[in-house]
């Protein structure tokens, strides 16, 4: 054969080979029930992944015939969902808390003291003893504790114990001395509680907490990465692939940039900058930041405190105390910073618990937002809303970012705080959903547990872990299972401008998914909290695999 004939022959051979050889890809997941959470909420049997991205969905045998995959994952009829997305969480607080005294669930201050003694005995080299999770609402005597008992048992080592909501803390005299806090004075947006002599009694609320917190030794980056990775392992074990880090300092964000640049963390993190005068100035100058796993394009404002510590700012006095709570900044200061951020590319997300705080922030948002739907500003918690303010979420196009387990944690005492009328506008998730059209669901961990199925259960059943109350708490504001799943996947992604990348299992999106042992769309309510995660996958890579042991 001449040269021309040889070339034609070789071309035909290569064409034949290309037509008969299956395309090489990384992964086929098949023999599953896959909830895609697409616009139709459709299900499929299988999908194919290459280079961390979903390339096709369909029938198991069709995909197995079409592709030659490096890995073929037969899930044996198990249930697959988009990777769970926690729309409001605190990664650093969870990591740090794992090294601290766990006071969650303590039934009395005596039990708090016993846990502190045990921790001190097991950690004799600690320079400070830090604890978290106490809640006086669970005690027979529901008054705030004071430093007196701490001083009796721990006269020489600083003690700092954060309340379960992280909006109040108890410090002993040694810790107060570190902060030179030997007298009470006015703190804007905070309270230094005093005893009968007018001296600090150890309780610090909201902005006053920073007076002592600033003296607690900080972790070095090597130690910080270690505890973050440990916390990440816990998150991955319950199917979380993305989180919103709701309020970080510049120092924390810059540490994350280093860790992600070194591929030291896997979970995707949408980090909000904790807004103050300096951080706003710095990040408006440097601009937004986005890598594959880390995004910085929003600010977190703090309007008020928490209901449990009576720091939530209410339109009318508390039902059980002669106070309205308080704002953490003046309305004029909120107006100034929100106006400034409205002229930037940054999203604004504001913590607002009380009906007064929510009204002030909603109205200020509405004053400066030119295109609310495009900007996707959020209210974090949106916990108590006055009847006339619900429609502002629709009018100004403000996303409600809510945490369903707050309803089932607070329901035991919330009505005591705000009375039988205002409670009807609290934890009103269905009403908020109807106004805006979607909800971003989160946990607020470590204030609540990080397992997203706890929030799923609370959202649809409105009961606690033992099924209380019978019939559910304010069931008129329960949401459906489809809505709850969307809230912790595609709607959470939408609230972070990421719905085109993740939040559903669709062609062209990141291959972030979770395999569960049971179907949360059909399992009985009482079984939902116990459904186990079998595998968590981010960008096509298995980051968690449940042991068969």
Short mmCIF file of C-alpha atoms in Angstrom, two decimals:
data_model
loop_
_atom_site.label_atom_id
_atom_site.label_comp_id
_atom_site.label_asym_id
_atom_site.label_seq_id
_atom_site.Cartn_x
_atom_site.Cartn_y
_atom_site.Cartn_z
CA UNK A 1 0.00 0.00 0.00
CA UNK A 2 1.19 3.50 -0.78
CA UNK A 3 1.50 6.22 1.82
CA UNK A 4 -1.93 7.68 1.08
CA UNK A 5 -3.61 4.29 1.42
CA UNK A 6 -1.79 3.65 4.71
CA UNK A 7 -2.97 6.94 6.14
CA UNK A 8 -6.57 6.23 5.17
CA UNK A 9 -6.32 2.77 6.71
CA UNK A 10 -4.92 4.09 9.97
CA UNK A 11 -7.61 6.76 10.12
CA UNK A 12 -10.37 4.17 9.69
CA UNK A 13 -8.84 1.96 12.39
CA UNK A 14 -8.65 4.88 14.84
CA UNK A 15 -12.20 5.88 14.01
CA UNK A 16 -13.40 2.33 14.63
CA UNK A 17 -11.58 2.18 17.96
CA UNK A 18 -12.98 5.53 19.10
CA UNK A 19 -16.50 4.40 18.25
CA UNK A 20 -16.30 1.09 20.05
CA UNK A 21 -14.27 2.02 23.16
CA UNK A 22 -16.19 3.35 26.16
CA UNK A 23 -15.27 6.79 27.42
CA UNK A 24 -12.89 6.72 30.38
CA UNK A 25 -14.23 8.39 33.55
CA UNK A 26 -13.48 8.29 37.27
CA UNK A 27 -16.64 6.92 38.87
CA UNK A 28 -20.03 5.38 38.25
CA UNK A 29 -22.48 5.21 41.16
CA UNK A 30 -25.30 2.80 40.41
CA UNK A 31 -28.07 0.57 41.78
CA UNK A 32 -29.31 3.42 43.97
CA UNK A 33 -32.29 5.63 44.61
CA UNK A 34 -30.85 9.05 43.88
CA UNK A 35 -32.81 12.11 44.96
CA UNK A 36 -31.42 14.66 42.55
CA UNK A 37 -33.25 17.63 44.15
CA UNK A 38 -33.51 19.19 40.71
CA UNK A 39 -36.40 21.48 39.77
CA UNK A 40 -38.71 18.45 39.36
CA UNK A 41 -37.42 16.67 42.45
CA UNK A 42 -36.76 13.66 40.22
CA UNK A 43 -35.04 10.41 41.12
CA UNK A 44 -32.63 8.28 39.08
CA UNK A 45 -30.73 5.01 39.49
CA UNK A 46 -27.21 6.08 38.66
CA UNK A 47 -24.82 8.85 37.73
CA UNK A 48 -21.32 9.18 36.30
CA UNK A 49 -18.51 11.39 37.63
CA UNK A 50 -15.32 12.65 36.03
CA UNK A 51 -12.80 15.14 37.40
CA UNK A 52 -15.03 15.79 40.39
CA UNK A 53 -18.06 16.75 38.30
CA UNK A 54 -21.25 14.87 37.43
CA UNK A 55 -21.24 14.12 33.68
CA UNK A 56 -24.44 12.10 33.24
CA UNK A 57 -27.41 10.63 35.12
CA UNK A 58 -29.68 7.78 34.17
CA UNK A 59 -30.25 4.04 34.17
CA UNK A 60 -27.63 1.87 35.86
CA UNK A 61 -27.02 -0.50 32.95
CA UNK A 62 -26.98 2.28 30.37
CA UNK A 63 -24.22 4.13 32.19
CA UNK A 64 -22.25 0.94 32.87
CA UNK A 65 -22.41 0.13 29.16
CA UNK A 66 -21.49 3.64 28.05
CA UNK A 67 -18.54 4.39 30.36
CA UNK A 68 -15.37 2.66 31.47
CA UNK A 69 -14.97 3.87 35.06
CA UNK A 70 -11.91 3.58 37.27
CA UNK A 71 -14.31 2.94 40.14
CA UNK A 72 -17.78 1.40 40.02
CA UNK A 73 -19.79 1.87 43.19
CA UNK A 74 -22.75 -0.46 43.64
CA UNK A 75 -24.71 1.02 46.55
CA UNK A 76 -27.06 -1.97 46.70
CA UNK A 77 -30.30 -0.03 46.63
CA UNK A 78 -29.32 2.56 49.24
CA UNK A 79 -30.37 6.21 49.17
CA UNK A 80 -28.36 9.10 47.78
CA UNK A 81 -28.89 12.83 48.29
CA UNK A 82 -26.92 15.94 47.38
CA UNK A 83 -24.25 16.66 49.98
CA UNK A 84 -25.89 18.31 52.96
CA UNK A 85 -25.27 22.05 53.25
CA UNK A 86 -25.47 23.71 56.69
CA UNK A 87 -26.49 27.30 55.98
CA UNK A 88 -25.52 28.65 59.41
CA UNK A 89 -22.77 27.16 61.55
CA UNK A 90 -19.64 27.96 63.54
CA UNK A 91 -16.73 25.71 62.52
CA UNK A 92 -14.10 27.27 64.78
CA UNK A 93 -16.40 27.26 67.81
CA UNK A 94 -17.17 23.58 67.27
CA UNK A 95 -13.48 22.75 66.94
CA UNK A 96 -12.47 24.73 70.01
CA UNK A 97 -15.36 23.33 72.03
CA UNK A 98 -14.10 19.79 71.57
CA UNK A 99 -11.13 20.70 73.78
CA UNK A 100 -13.27 22.46 76.38
CA UNK A 101 -15.45 21.35 79.29
CA UNK A 102 -18.73 20.13 77.84
CA UNK A 103 -21.53 21.54 80.01
CA UNK A 104 -24.40 20.74 77.62
CA UNK A 105 -27.33 19.13 79.40
CA UNK A 106 -26.09 19.87 82.93
CA UNK A 107 -29.14 19.78 85.21
CA UNK A 108 -27.83 22.15 87.89
CA UNK A 109 -24.93 24.42 88.68
CA UNK A 110 -23.68 21.72 91.07
CA UNK A 111 -23.35 19.43 88.05
CA UNK A 112 -21.44 22.19 86.24
CA UNK A 113 -18.99 22.32 89.17
CA UNK A 114 -18.55 18.53 89.16
CA UNK A 115 -17.75 18.53 85.45
CA UNK A 116 -15.26 21.35 85.98
CA UNK A 117 -13.52 19.47 88.80
CA UNK A 118 -13.23 16.33 86.66
CA UNK A 119 -11.83 18.32 83.73
CA UNK A 120 -9.32 20.16 85.94
CA UNK A 121 -8.10 16.87 87.41
CA UNK A 122 -7.64 15.39 83.93
CA UNK A 123 -5.93 18.52 82.55
CA UNK A 124 -3.62 19.82 85.29
CA UNK A 125 -1.44 21.80 82.85
CA UNK A 126 -4.22 24.02 81.50
CA UNK A 127 -3.55 27.74 81.95
CA UNK A 128 -7.29 28.51 81.59
CA UNK A 129 -10.34 26.30 81.98
CA UNK A 130 -12.83 27.03 79.22
CA UNK A 131 -16.29 25.48 79.11
CA UNK A 132 -19.43 25.78 77.03
CA UNK A 133 -23.07 24.72 76.95
CA UNK A 134 -24.63 25.53 80.34
CA UNK A 135 -28.28 26.57 80.28
CA UNK A 136 -29.96 27.85 83.42
CA UNK A 137 -33.35 27.18 81.84
CA UNK A 138 -32.74 23.46 82.49
CA UNK A 139 -32.13 23.97 86.20
CA UNK A 140 -34.62 23.93 89.05
CA UNK A 141 -33.39 27.40 90.01
CA UNK A 142 -33.41 29.25 86.69
CA UNK A 143 -31.45 32.31 87.78
CA UNK A 144 -28.07 33.07 86.25
CA UNK A 145 -25.20 31.60 88.31
CA UNK A 146 -22.49 33.79 89.82
CA UNK A 147 -18.75 33.50 90.29
CA UNK A 148 -18.90 32.77 94.03
CA UNK A 149 -18.89 28.98 93.78
CA UNK A 150 -16.28 29.07 91.03
CA UNK A 151 -14.03 31.14 93.27
CA UNK A 152 -14.45 28.66 96.11
CA UNK A 153 -13.21 25.68 94.08
CA UNK A 154 -10.98 27.48 91.55
CA UNK A 155 -9.39 30.48 93.25
CA UNK A 156 -6.17 30.53 91.21
CA UNK A 157 -6.97 29.49 87.63
CA UNK A 158 -9.10 31.59 85.25
CA UNK A 159 -12.47 30.01 84.43
CA UNK A 160 -14.63 31.12 81.49
CA UNK A 161 -17.89 29.28 80.78
CA UNK A 162 -20.03 30.20 77.79
CA UNK A 163 -23.79 29.75 77.88
CA UNK A 164 -25.32 27.34 75.35
CA UNK A 165 -26.29 30.20 73.00
CA UNK A 166 -22.80 31.81 73.13
CA UNK A 167 -24.44 35.12 74.08
CA UNK A 168 -23.63 35.02 77.80
CA UNK A 169 -20.74 33.74 79.88
CA UNK A 170 -19.73 33.18 83.49
CA UNK A 171 -16.21 34.12 84.58
CA UNK A 172 -14.56 33.62 87.95
CA UNK A 173 -12.59 36.29 89.80
CA UNK A 174 -9.28 35.10 88.38
CA UNK A 175 -10.56 35.55 84.82
CA UNK A 176 -12.05 38.95 85.67
CA UNK A 177 -8.70 40.01 87.12
CA UNK A 178 -6.94 39.04 83.86
CA UNK A 179 -9.27 41.54 82.16
CA UNK A 180 -8.82 44.13 84.96
CA UNK A 181 -12.58 43.94 85.36
CA UNK A 182 -12.92 44.89 89.00
CA UNK A 183 -15.79 47.34 88.57
CA UNK A 184 -18.94 47.60 86.48
CA UNK A 185 -19.35 50.14 83.70
CA UNK A 186 -21.49 50.69 80.62
CA UNK A 187 -20.79 48.49 77.61
CA UNK A 188 -22.70 49.31 74.44
CA UNK A 189 -24.60 46.22 73.34
CA UNK A 190 -23.66 44.28 76.44
CA UNK A 191 -24.17 43.85 80.17
CA UNK A 192 -21.74 43.42 83.07
CA UNK A 193 -23.94 41.90 85.74
CA UNK A 194 -23.35 43.07 89.33
CA UNK A 195 -24.00 41.84 92.85
CA UNK A 196 -25.62 43.72 95.75
CA UNK A 197 -22.41 45.71 96.28
CA UNK A 198 -22.46 46.86 92.65
CA UNK A 199 -19.42 44.77 91.72
CA UNK A 200 -19.19 42.32 88.78
CA UNK A 201 -20.75 38.98 89.74
CA UNK A 202 -19.19 37.05 86.85
CA UNK A 203 -22.03 37.13 84.31
CA UNK A 204 -21.20 38.87 81.03
CA UNK A 205 -23.77 39.25 78.24
CA UNK A 206 -23.09 39.82 74.54
CA UNK A 207 -20.55 42.59 73.87
CA UNK A 208 -19.33 42.49 77.48
CA UNK A 209 -18.05 38.94 76.89
CA UNK A 210 -15.21 40.24 74.73
CA UNK A 211 -13.70 41.98 77.76
CA UNK A 212 -12.56 38.58 79.05
CA UNK A 213 -12.45 36.61 75.77
CA UNK A 214 -9.70 38.85 74.43
CA UNK A 215 -7.38 37.62 77.20
CA UNK A 216 -7.79 33.90 76.49
CA UNK A 217 -4.62 32.53 74.79
CA UNK A 218 -5.08 31.85 71.07
CA UNK A 219 -4.20 28.65 69.23
CA UNK A 220 -1.17 28.52 66.94
CA UNK A 221 -1.97 27.57 63.32
CA UNK A 222 -0.59 24.04 63.66
CA UNK A 223 -2.79 23.32 66.67
CA UNK A 224 -5.74 25.12 65.06
CA UNK A 225 -5.57 22.97 61.94
CA UNK A 226 -5.50 19.85 64.08
CA UNK A 227 -8.71 20.70 65.92
CA UNK A 228 -10.44 21.91 62.74
CA UNK A 229 -9.66 18.59 61.04
CA UNK A 230 -11.06 16.73 64.04
CA UNK A 231 -14.23 18.82 63.86
CA UNK A 232 -14.38 18.25 60.10
CA UNK A 233 -14.33 14.49 60.67
CA UNK A 234 -17.47 14.84 62.77
CA UNK A 235 -19.20 16.93 60.11
CA UNK A 236 -18.32 14.54 57.31
CA UNK A 237 -19.62 11.61 59.36
CA UNK A 238 -23.15 13.04 59.18
CA UNK A 239 -23.14 13.87 55.47
CA UNK A 240 -22.15 17.53 55.52
CA UNK A 241 -20.15 18.59 52.48
CA UNK A 242 -20.62 22.39 52.73
CA UNK A 243 -21.05 24.80 55.64
CA UNK A 244 -21.60 28.49 56.15
CA UNK A 245 -19.16 29.83 58.75
CA UNK A 246 -21.37 32.50 60.26
CA UNK A 247 -19.00 35.22 61.39
CA UNK A 248 -15.20 34.90 61.38
CA UNK A 249 -12.45 37.31 62.33
CA UNK A 250 -9.87 38.36 59.76
CA UNK A 251 -7.32 36.21 61.56
CA UNK A 252 -9.54 33.12 61.25
CA UNK A 253 -10.27 33.74 57.57
CA UNK A 254 -6.62 34.20 56.73
CA UNK A 255 -5.84 30.93 58.53
CA UNK A 256 -8.49 29.18 56.42
CA UNK A 257 -6.95 30.55 53.25
CA UNK A 258 -3.65 28.97 54.24
CA UNK A 259 -5.23 25.62 55.16
CA UNK A 260 -7.27 25.38 51.95
CA UNK A 261 -4.33 26.46 49.81
CA UNK A 262 -2.40 23.55 51.31
CA UNK A 263 -5.35 21.16 50.68
CA UNK A 264 -5.48 20.53 54.43
CA UNK A 265 -9.28 20.75 54.67
CA UNK A 266 -11.91 19.07 52.50
CA UNK A 267 -15.28 20.48 53.55
CA UNK A 268 -16.50 23.47 51.56
CA UNK A 269 -16.69 26.67 53.62
CA UNK A 270 -18.67 29.82 52.83
CA UNK A 271 -17.08 32.18 55.34
CA UNK A 272 -18.85 35.35 56.51
CA UNK A 273 -16.61 38.17 57.69
CA UNK A 274 -17.63 39.30 61.18
CA UNK A 275 -18.33 42.96 60.51
CA UNK A 276 -16.60 45.69 62.46
CA UNK A 277 -15.12 48.98 61.33
CA UNK A 278 -11.69 47.51 60.59
CA UNK A 279 -12.85 44.28 58.90
CA UNK A 280 -15.26 46.19 56.64
CA UNK A 281 -12.46 48.53 55.63
CA UNK A 282 -9.99 45.68 55.02
CA UNK A 283 -12.25 43.38 53.00
CA UNK A 284 -13.86 46.12 50.94
CA UNK A 285 -10.31 47.03 49.94
CA UNK A 286 -9.20 43.45 49.16
CA UNK A 287 -12.51 42.36 47.60
CA UNK A 288 -14.27 39.01 47.51
CA UNK A 289 -12.36 35.72 47.47
CA UNK A 290 -13.31 32.39 45.97
CA UNK A 291 -11.46 29.11 45.56
CA UNK A 292 -12.80 25.61 44.99
CA UNK A 293 -13.45 25.02 48.69
CA UNK A 294 -13.41 28.47 50.35
CA UNK A 295 -15.56 31.51 49.56
CA UNK A 296 -15.43 34.95 51.22
CA UNK A 297 -18.07 37.29 49.80
CA UNK A 298 -20.34 38.22 52.70
CA UNK A 299 -20.40 40.12 55.97
CA UNK A 300 -22.09 39.03 59.19
CA UNK A 301 -23.72 41.73 61.31
CA UNK A 302 -25.00 41.15 64.84
CA UNK A 303 -28.24 43.01 65.61
CA UNK A 304 -29.04 41.61 69.06
CA UNK A 305 -28.39 38.75 71.46
CA UNK A 306 -30.35 35.59 72.27
CA UNK A 307 -33.77 34.90 73.73
CA UNK A 308 -32.49 32.51 76.41
CA UNK A 309 -30.26 35.17 77.96
CA UNK A 310 -32.87 37.93 77.41
CA UNK A 311 -30.53 39.74 75.05
CA UNK A 312 -32.91 39.53 72.08
CA UNK A 313 -34.26 43.00 71.29
CA UNK A 314 -38.07 43.09 71.54
CA UNK A 315 -40.66 45.67 70.58
CA UNK A 316 -42.32 45.25 73.98
CA UNK A 317 -40.96 44.02 77.34
CA UNK A 318 -40.29 40.37 78.00
CA UNK A 319 -43.24 38.46 79.37
CA UNK A 320 -41.12 37.34 82.35
CA UNK A 321 -38.86 40.35 82.97
CA UNK A 322 -39.09 44.18 82.88
CA UNK A 323 -36.70 44.61 79.94
CA UNK A 324 -36.91 44.80 76.15
CA UNK A 325 -33.43 43.39 75.65
CA UNK A 326 -31.05 45.53 73.60
CA UNK A 327 -29.34 46.07 70.26
CA UNK A 328 -25.64 45.36 69.95
CA UNK A 329 -25.19 48.61 68.01
CA UNK A 330 -27.36 51.68 67.56
CA UNK A 331 -29.79 51.83 64.62
CA UNK A 332 -27.68 54.68 63.23
CA UNK A 333 -24.58 52.48 63.22
CA UNK A 334 -26.44 49.68 61.44
CA UNK A 335 -27.72 52.19 58.90
CA UNK A 336 -24.21 53.45 58.23
CA UNK A 337 -22.59 50.06 57.65
CA UNK A 338 -25.51 48.64 55.64
CA UNK A 339 -25.50 51.69 53.37
CA UNK A 340 -21.77 51.22 52.83
CA UNK A 341 -22.09 47.52 52.06
CA UNK A 342 -25.00 48.12 49.71
CA UNK A 343 -22.52 49.89 47.43
CA UNK A 344 -20.16 46.89 47.37
CA UNK A 345 -20.23 43.40 45.88
CA UNK A 346 -20.62 41.78 49.29
CA UNK A 347 -23.68 39.99 50.61
CA UNK A 348 -25.03 41.18 53.99
CA UNK A 349 -26.28 38.65 56.55
CA UNK A 350 -27.53 39.82 59.93
CA UNK A 351 -28.20 37.93 63.15
CA UNK A 352 -31.63 39.06 64.36
CA UNK A 353 -33.62 37.26 67.07
CA UNK A 354 -36.14 39.68 68.58
CA UNK A 355 -39.04 41.27 66.71
CA UNK A 356 -37.55 44.75 67.19
CA UNK A 357 -34.15 43.69 65.85
CA UNK A 358 -35.78 41.99 62.86
CA UNK A 359 -37.88 45.08 62.08
CA UNK A 360 -34.92 47.44 62.25
CA UNK A 361 -32.76 45.27 60.00
CA UNK A 362 -35.52 44.51 57.50
CA UNK A 363 -36.38 48.21 57.19
CA UNK A 364 -32.73 49.21 56.85
CA UNK A 365 -32.16 46.52 54.22
CA UNK A 366 -35.20 47.79 52.34
CA UNK A 367 -33.92 51.35 52.51
CA UNK A 368 -30.72 50.59 50.61
CA UNK A 369 -31.29 47.47 48.53
CA UNK A 370 -31.75 48.25 44.84
CA UNK A 371 -32.17 44.67 43.62
CA UNK A 372 -32.89 42.43 46.59
CA UNK A 373 -33.34 39.23 44.60
CA UNK A 374 -29.96 39.65 42.95
CA UNK A 375 -28.14 40.61 46.16
CA UNK A 376 -29.60 37.75 48.25
CA UNK A 377 -29.17 39.43 51.62
CA UNK A 378 -30.17 37.26 54.56
CA UNK A 379 -31.62 37.47 58.03
CA UNK A 380 -29.91 34.89 60.24
CA UNK A 381 -32.39 33.21 62.63
CA UNK A 382 -35.43 35.47 61.90
CA UNK A 383 -36.65 34.00 65.15
CA UNK A 384 -39.44 36.33 66.33
CA UNK A 385 -41.28 38.35 63.70
CA UNK A 386 -44.07 40.86 64.34
CA UNK A 387 -47.19 40.13 62.26
CA UNK A 388 -46.78 43.23 60.10
CA UNK A 389 -43.17 42.42 59.23
CA UNK A 390 -43.44 39.01 57.57
CA UNK A 391 -44.30 40.48 54.18
CA UNK A 392 -41.05 42.47 54.19
CA UNK A 393 -39.13 39.29 53.39
CA UNK A 394 -41.07 39.20 50.11
CA UNK A 395 -41.16 42.94 49.53
CA UNK A 396 -37.41 43.44 49.94
CA UNK A 397 -36.44 39.91 48.77
CA UNK A 398 -34.64 38.91 51.98
CA UNK A 399 -33.68 35.27 52.51
CA UNK A 400 -34.75 33.75 55.86
CA UNK A 401 -31.84 31.66 57.17
CA UNK A 402 -33.30 29.54 59.98
CA UNK A 403 -32.34 26.68 62.27
CA UNK A 404 -35.22 24.25 62.95
CA UNK A 405 -33.68 22.70 66.06
CA UNK A 406 -33.88 26.09 67.79
CA UNK A 407 -37.66 25.67 67.82
CA UNK A 408 -37.53 22.29 69.52
CA UNK A 409 -34.83 23.39 71.97
CA UNK A 410 -36.51 26.66 72.97
CA UNK A 411 -40.14 25.49 73.02
CA UNK A 412 -39.98 24.52 76.73
CA UNK A 413 -39.48 28.12 77.87
CA UNK A 414 -39.92 30.42 74.84
CA UNK A 415 -43.53 31.26 75.66
CA UNK A 416 -42.46 32.22 79.19
CA UNK A 417 -40.10 34.75 77.61
CA UNK A 418 -42.44 36.33 75.06
CA UNK A 419 -45.99 35.33 76.03
CA UNK A 420 -48.83 33.56 74.21
CA UNK A 421 -49.35 36.17 71.49
CA UNK A 422 -45.79 36.78 70.29
CA UNK A 423 -44.98 33.05 70.32
CA UNK A 424 -47.26 32.68 67.29
CA UNK A 425 -44.78 34.72 65.24
CA UNK A 426 -41.76 32.78 66.51
CA UNK A 427 -40.01 29.91 64.68
CA UNK A 428 -42.57 30.48 61.90
CA UNK A 429 -40.72 28.60 59.18
CA UNK A 430 -43.66 27.82 56.91
CA UNK A 431 -44.83 31.43 57.02
CA UNK A 432 -41.33 32.64 56.13
CA UNK A 433 -41.13 30.07 53.34
CA UNK A 434 -44.42 31.30 51.90
CA UNK A 435 -43.16 34.89 51.94
CA UNK A 436 -39.79 34.43 50.25
CA UNK A 437 -40.26 31.13 48.42
CA UNK A 438 -37.38 29.27 50.04
CA UNK A 439 -35.58 28.76 53.33
CA UNK A 440 -31.88 28.29 53.98
CA UNK A 441 -31.67 25.66 56.72
CA UNK A 442 -28.81 25.33 59.17
CA UNK A 443 -28.05 24.09 62.66
CA UNK A 444 -26.11 26.94 64.32
CA UNK A 445 -23.70 24.30 65.63
CA UNK A 446 -22.27 24.07 68.25
CA UNK A 447 -25.26 25.88 69.78
CA UNK A 448 -27.22 22.87 68.46
CA UNK A 449 -25.95 19.49 67.30
CA UNK A 450 -24.29 19.46 63.88
CA UNK A 451 -26.24 16.46 62.54
CA UNK A 452 -28.41 17.87 59.70
CA UNK A 453 -30.97 15.10 60.18
CA UNK A 454 -31.80 16.54 63.59
CA UNK A 455 -32.79 19.74 61.84
CA UNK A 456 -34.65 17.82 59.15
CA UNK A 457 -36.63 16.01 61.85
CA UNK A 458 -37.36 19.22 63.77
CA UNK A 459 -38.50 21.01 60.61
CA UNK A 460 -41.03 18.38 59.56
CA UNK A 461 -42.15 16.88 62.91
CA UNK A 462 -41.62 19.87 65.25
CA UNK A 463 -40.80 17.57 68.18
CA UNK A 464 -37.67 16.85 70.21
CA UNK A 465 -35.63 13.66 70.28
CA UNK A 466 -38.19 11.82 72.43
CA UNK A 467 -41.20 12.94 70.38
CA UNK A 468 -42.34 15.75 72.67
CA UNK A 469 -44.80 17.43 72.43
CA UNK A 470 -47.37 14.99 71.15
CA UNK A 471 -48.70 16.36 67.88
CA UNK A 472 -45.77 18.77 67.48
CA UNK A 473 -44.94 22.33 68.49
CA UNK A 474 -46.91 24.90 66.47
CA UNK A 475 -47.43 22.42 63.64
CA UNK A 476 -48.93 25.13 61.45
CA UNK A 477 -45.33 26.10 60.76
CA UNK A 478 -43.98 22.64 59.95
CA UNK A 479 -42.61 22.25 56.43
CA UNK A 480 -42.72 19.22 54.11
CA UNK A 481 -39.90 16.74 53.69
CA UNK A 482 -39.23 17.94 50.17
CA UNK A 483 -39.00 21.52 51.40
CA UNK A 484 -36.71 20.50 54.27
CA UNK A 485 -34.40 18.57 51.94
CA UNK A 486 -34.28 21.50 49.53
CA UNK A 487 -33.54 23.80 52.48
CA UNK A 488 -30.44 21.81 53.44
CA UNK A 489 -29.20 21.36 49.85
CA UNK A 490 -30.17 23.51 46.86
CA UNK A 491 -31.79 26.37 48.79
CA UNK A 492 -28.80 26.60 51.13
CA UNK A 493 -26.55 26.69 48.06
CA UNK A 494 -28.75 29.39 46.52
CA UNK A 495 -28.41 31.52 49.65
CA UNK A 496 -24.65 31.46 49.00
CA UNK A 497 -24.81 32.05 45.22
CA UNK A 498 -23.72 28.46 44.58
CA UNK A 499 -26.83 26.82 43.14
CA UNK A 500 -25.16 26.42 39.72
CA UNK A 501 -22.25 24.52 41.27
CA UNK A 502 -23.78 22.38 43.99
CA UNK A 503 -26.89 21.68 46.04
CA UNK A 504 -28.35 19.12 43.62
CA UNK A 505 -27.19 16.07 41.69
CA UNK A 506 -27.26 17.32 38.11
CA UNK A 507 -25.01 17.26 35.06
CA UNK A 508 -22.19 19.78 35.31
CA UNK A 509 -22.36 20.18 39.08
CA UNK A 510 -19.82 19.21 41.72
CA UNK A 511 -20.06 15.55 42.65
CA UNK A 512 -20.91 16.23 46.29
CA UNK A 513 -23.27 13.60 47.66
CA UNK A 514 -24.15 11.49 50.67
CA UNK A 515 -25.31 7.89 50.90
CA UNK A 516 -27.68 7.06 53.76
CA UNK A 517 -28.75 3.68 55.10
CA UNK A 518 -32.45 4.58 55.00
CA UNK A 519 -34.72 6.87 53.01
CA UNK A 520 -35.41 10.06 54.94
CA UNK A 521 -38.22 10.88 52.53
CA UNK A 522 -40.28 7.90 53.69
CA UNK A 523 -38.88 6.76 57.06
CA UNK A 524 -41.17 7.29 60.09
CA UNK A 525 -40.57 10.56 61.94
CA UNK A 526 -39.33 8.74 65.02
CA UNK A 527 -36.57 7.06 62.96
CA UNK A 528 -35.20 10.16 61.20
CA UNK A 529 -32.62 11.20 63.80
CA UNK A 530 -31.12 7.70 63.82
CA UNK A 531 -30.52 7.30 60.07
CA UNK A 532 -26.80 6.70 59.57
CA UNK A 533 -24.50 8.14 56.94
CA UNK A 534 -22.72 5.39 55.01
CA UNK A 535 -20.51 7.54 52.77
CA UNK A 536 -19.81 11.24 52.23
CA UNK A 537 -18.29 12.33 48.92
CA UNK A 538 -16.89 15.73 47.93
CA UNK A 539 -15.86 16.38 44.32
CA UNK A 540 -16.04 12.65 43.61
CA UNK A 541 -13.66 11.74 46.45
CA UNK A 542 -14.85 9.73 49.44
CA UNK A 543 -14.12 11.79 52.55
CA UNK A 544 -16.02 9.58 55.00
CA UNK A 545 -16.85 5.87 54.86
CA UNK A 546 -18.77 4.23 57.67
CA UNK A 547 -17.06 1.25 59.22
CA UNK A 548 -18.90 -2.07 59.19
CA UNK A 549 -17.71 -2.77 62.72
#
